[in-house]
Amino acid sequence: MSTPEAPRRDLLIGWGNALREDDGVGRAIAAEVEGWGLANLCVIERTQLTPELAPELAAARRVLFVDAAAEAAAGSDGWRLEPLLPPASGQPSCSATTPAPAGCCSWPHALRPPPPAWQLLVTAHGMGLSTELTPATKALLPELLAAVRRWCSGDA
């Protein structure tokens, strides 16, 4: 007799260097969202994306990657939430030196198709040595958390 498969949960991965001002915004958002205690959401904070995340990605219903980005990538509003498409080659394109969230979703693809994924990119206003976010990024946090809450409710 086989055991029933656990229900698949959503996965939020906040990543970046928490010692470099706004580079840590993904981790800051993940820490805040973890406090919401949502039963259908698994939250992970990491300094970088690594293949060790493959089991969590394979078990996810869908994934949201949260990270800092250059202003041009994040958009004129200071942030952008967008769906990710898997790499055209189907080969993982994520490594410690060139992380690409879409490529990370393909790591567990031998187990099942990659989960649908989104990325929330936040403008990095500063990357100096500090564990504090810049005032400009702190000011965006309520808006960013509201966007994450909408994603968690399925409205992304």
Short mmCIF file of C-alpha atoms in Angstrom, two decimals:
data_model
loop_
_atom_site.label_atom_id
_atom_site.label_comp_id
_atom_site.label_asym_id
_atom_site.label_seq_id
_atom_site.Cartn_x
_atom_site.Cartn_y
_atom_site.Cartn_z
CA MET A 1 0.00 0.00 0.00
CA SER A 2 1.43 3.39 -0.93
CA THR A 3 1.27 6.35 1.39
CA PRO A 4 -0.67 9.37 0.16
CA GLU A 5 1.44 12.18 -1.21
CA ALA A 6 1.55 15.29 0.98
CA PRO A 7 -0.30 18.25 -0.51
CA ARG A 8 2.02 20.48 -2.51
CA ARG A 9 2.62 23.90 -1.00
CA ASP A 10 3.72 27.19 -2.44
CA LEU A 11 7.38 28.09 -1.93
CA LEU A 12 8.90 31.53 -1.37
CA ILE A 13 12.68 31.80 -1.63
CA GLY A 14 14.13 35.12 -0.48
CA TRP A 15 17.79 35.36 -1.32
CA GLY A 16 20.69 37.76 -1.23
CA ASN A 17 23.53 38.96 0.96
CA ALA A 18 22.09 40.37 4.19
CA LEU A 19 25.44 42.09 4.90
CA ARG A 20 25.16 44.30 1.77
CA GLU A 21 22.28 46.72 2.41
CA ASP A 22 19.54 46.20 -0.19
CA ASP A 23 21.03 42.97 -1.49
CA GLY A 24 19.39 41.48 1.62
CA VAL A 25 15.86 42.62 0.72
CA GLY A 26 14.83 39.14 -0.46
CA ARG A 27 15.83 37.66 2.89
CA ALA A 28 14.12 40.50 4.78
CA ILE A 29 10.86 39.89 2.93
CA ALA A 30 11.14 36.13 3.50
CA ALA A 31 11.63 36.68 7.24
CA GLU A 32 8.55 38.91 7.40
CA VAL A 33 6.40 36.49 5.38
CA GLU A 34 7.53 33.56 7.55
CA GLY A 35 5.91 35.41 10.45
CA TRP A 36 2.54 35.27 8.71
CA GLY A 37 2.34 31.56 9.52
CA LEU A 38 0.60 30.56 6.28
CA ALA A 39 0.01 26.80 6.31
CA ASN A 40 0.18 26.47 2.51
CA LEU A 41 3.50 28.32 2.19
CA CYS A 42 7.06 27.17 2.78
CA VAL A 43 9.53 30.07 3.20
CA ILE A 44 13.27 29.74 2.68
CA GLU A 45 15.99 32.37 3.18
CA ARG A 46 19.32 31.84 1.43
CA THR A 47 22.45 33.79 0.58
CA GLN A 48 22.51 32.19 -2.87
CA LEU A 49 20.55 29.72 -4.95
CA THR A 50 22.09 26.24 -4.88
CA PRO A 51 21.18 22.76 -6.14
CA GLU A 52 20.35 21.75 -2.56
CA LEU A 53 17.04 23.55 -3.10
CA ALA A 54 15.98 20.92 -5.67
CA PRO A 55 13.88 18.79 -3.25
CA GLU A 56 11.91 21.84 -2.10
CA LEU A 57 11.43 22.97 -5.70
CA ALA A 58 10.27 19.48 -6.73
CA ALA A 59 7.70 19.46 -3.92
CA ALA A 60 6.38 22.97 -4.62
CA ARG A 61 3.05 23.74 -6.23
CA ARG A 62 4.50 27.09 -7.40
CA VAL A 63 7.50 29.25 -6.49
CA LEU A 64 8.21 32.91 -5.83
CA PHE A 65 11.86 34.07 -5.90
CA VAL A 66 12.52 37.42 -4.16
CA ASP A 67 15.75 39.29 -4.83
CA ALA A 68 17.36 42.68 -5.28
CA ALA A 69 18.10 43.89 -8.80
CA ALA A 70 19.47 46.82 -10.74
CA GLU A 71 16.94 49.60 -11.23
CA ALA A 72 16.53 48.77 -14.93
CA ALA A 73 15.56 45.17 -14.11
CA ALA A 74 13.20 46.07 -11.27
CA GLY A 75 11.33 48.76 -13.18
CA SER A 76 10.44 52.39 -12.61
CA ASP A 77 8.19 51.66 -9.59
CA GLY A 78 11.13 50.21 -7.70
CA TRP A 79 9.96 46.62 -8.04
CA ARG A 80 8.45 44.16 -10.48
CA LEU A 81 6.58 40.87 -9.97
CA GLU A 82 6.60 38.72 -13.08
CA PRO A 83 6.21 35.09 -14.14
CA LEU A 84 9.37 33.19 -15.05
CA LEU A 85 9.68 30.99 -18.09
CA PRO A 86 11.93 27.92 -17.98
CA PRO A 87 15.20 28.19 -19.92
CA ALA A 88 14.70 27.45 -23.61
CA SER A 89 17.36 24.75 -23.53
CA GLY A 90 15.67 22.92 -20.67
CA GLN A 91 19.07 22.74 -18.97
CA PRO A 92 19.56 24.23 -15.50
CA SER A 93 21.14 27.66 -15.83
CA CYS A 94 21.65 28.42 -12.19
CA SER A 95 24.95 28.34 -10.37
CA ALA A 96 26.58 30.13 -7.47
CA THR A 97 28.26 32.54 -9.88
CA THR A 98 25.33 33.14 -12.26
CA PRO A 99 22.09 32.48 -10.41
CA ALA A 100 18.99 32.38 -12.57
CA PRO A 101 15.76 31.47 -10.77
CA ALA A 102 14.15 30.03 -13.90
CA GLY A 103 17.07 27.64 -14.29
CA CYS A 104 16.80 26.58 -10.65
CA CYS A 105 13.25 25.40 -11.22
CA SER A 106 14.55 22.96 -13.80
CA TRP A 107 16.91 21.22 -11.32
CA PRO A 108 14.30 18.71 -10.15
CA HIS A 109 12.75 18.35 -13.61
CA ALA A 110 13.69 14.66 -13.77
CA LEU A 111 11.18 14.12 -10.97
CA ARG A 112 8.33 16.11 -12.50
CA PRO A 113 7.78 19.18 -14.66
CA PRO A 114 9.12 22.36 -13.06
CA PRO A 115 6.64 24.29 -10.93
CA PRO A 116 5.25 27.58 -12.21
CA ALA A 117 7.52 30.34 -10.91
CA TRP A 118 7.55 34.09 -10.46
CA GLN A 119 10.22 36.56 -9.44
CA LEU A 120 9.83 39.67 -7.34
CA LEU A 121 12.71 41.98 -8.22
CA VAL A 122 13.34 44.98 -5.94
CA THR A 123 15.58 47.90 -6.89
CA ALA A 124 18.82 47.88 -4.93
CA HIS A 125 19.40 51.50 -3.97
CA GLY A 126 22.58 50.67 -2.08
CA MET A 127 24.95 47.70 -1.76
CA GLY A 128 27.34 49.01 0.86
CA LEU A 129 28.44 47.07 3.90
CA SER A 130 25.47 47.16 6.29
CA THR A 131 22.81 44.84 7.64
CA GLU A 132 20.20 47.60 7.23
CA LEU A 133 18.14 48.23 4.12
CA THR A 134 18.38 51.72 2.66
CA PRO A 135 15.56 54.14 3.55
CA ALA A 136 14.30 54.01 -0.06
CA THR A 137 13.96 50.22 0.07
CA LYS A 138 12.45 50.26 3.57
CA ALA A 139 9.80 52.65 2.23
CA LEU A 140 8.85 50.05 -0.41
CA LEU A 141 8.34 47.20 2.10
CA PRO A 142 4.57 47.71 2.70
CA GLU A 143 3.92 47.70 -1.05
CA LEU A 144 6.20 44.68 -1.57
CA LEU A 145 4.57 42.70 1.23
CA ALA A 146 1.13 43.51 -0.19
CA ALA A 147 2.27 42.15 -3.57
CA VAL A 148 3.55 38.97 -1.89
CA ARG A 149 0.25 38.57 -0.02
CA ARG A 150 -1.63 38.86 -3.33
CA TRP A 151 0.68 36.21 -4.84
CA CYS A 152 0.08 33.95 -1.84
CA SER A 153 -3.68 34.27 -2.35
CA GLY A 154 -3.33 33.31 -6.02
CA ASP A 155 -3.86 36.81 -7.44
CA ALA A 156 -0.46 37.12 -9.14
#
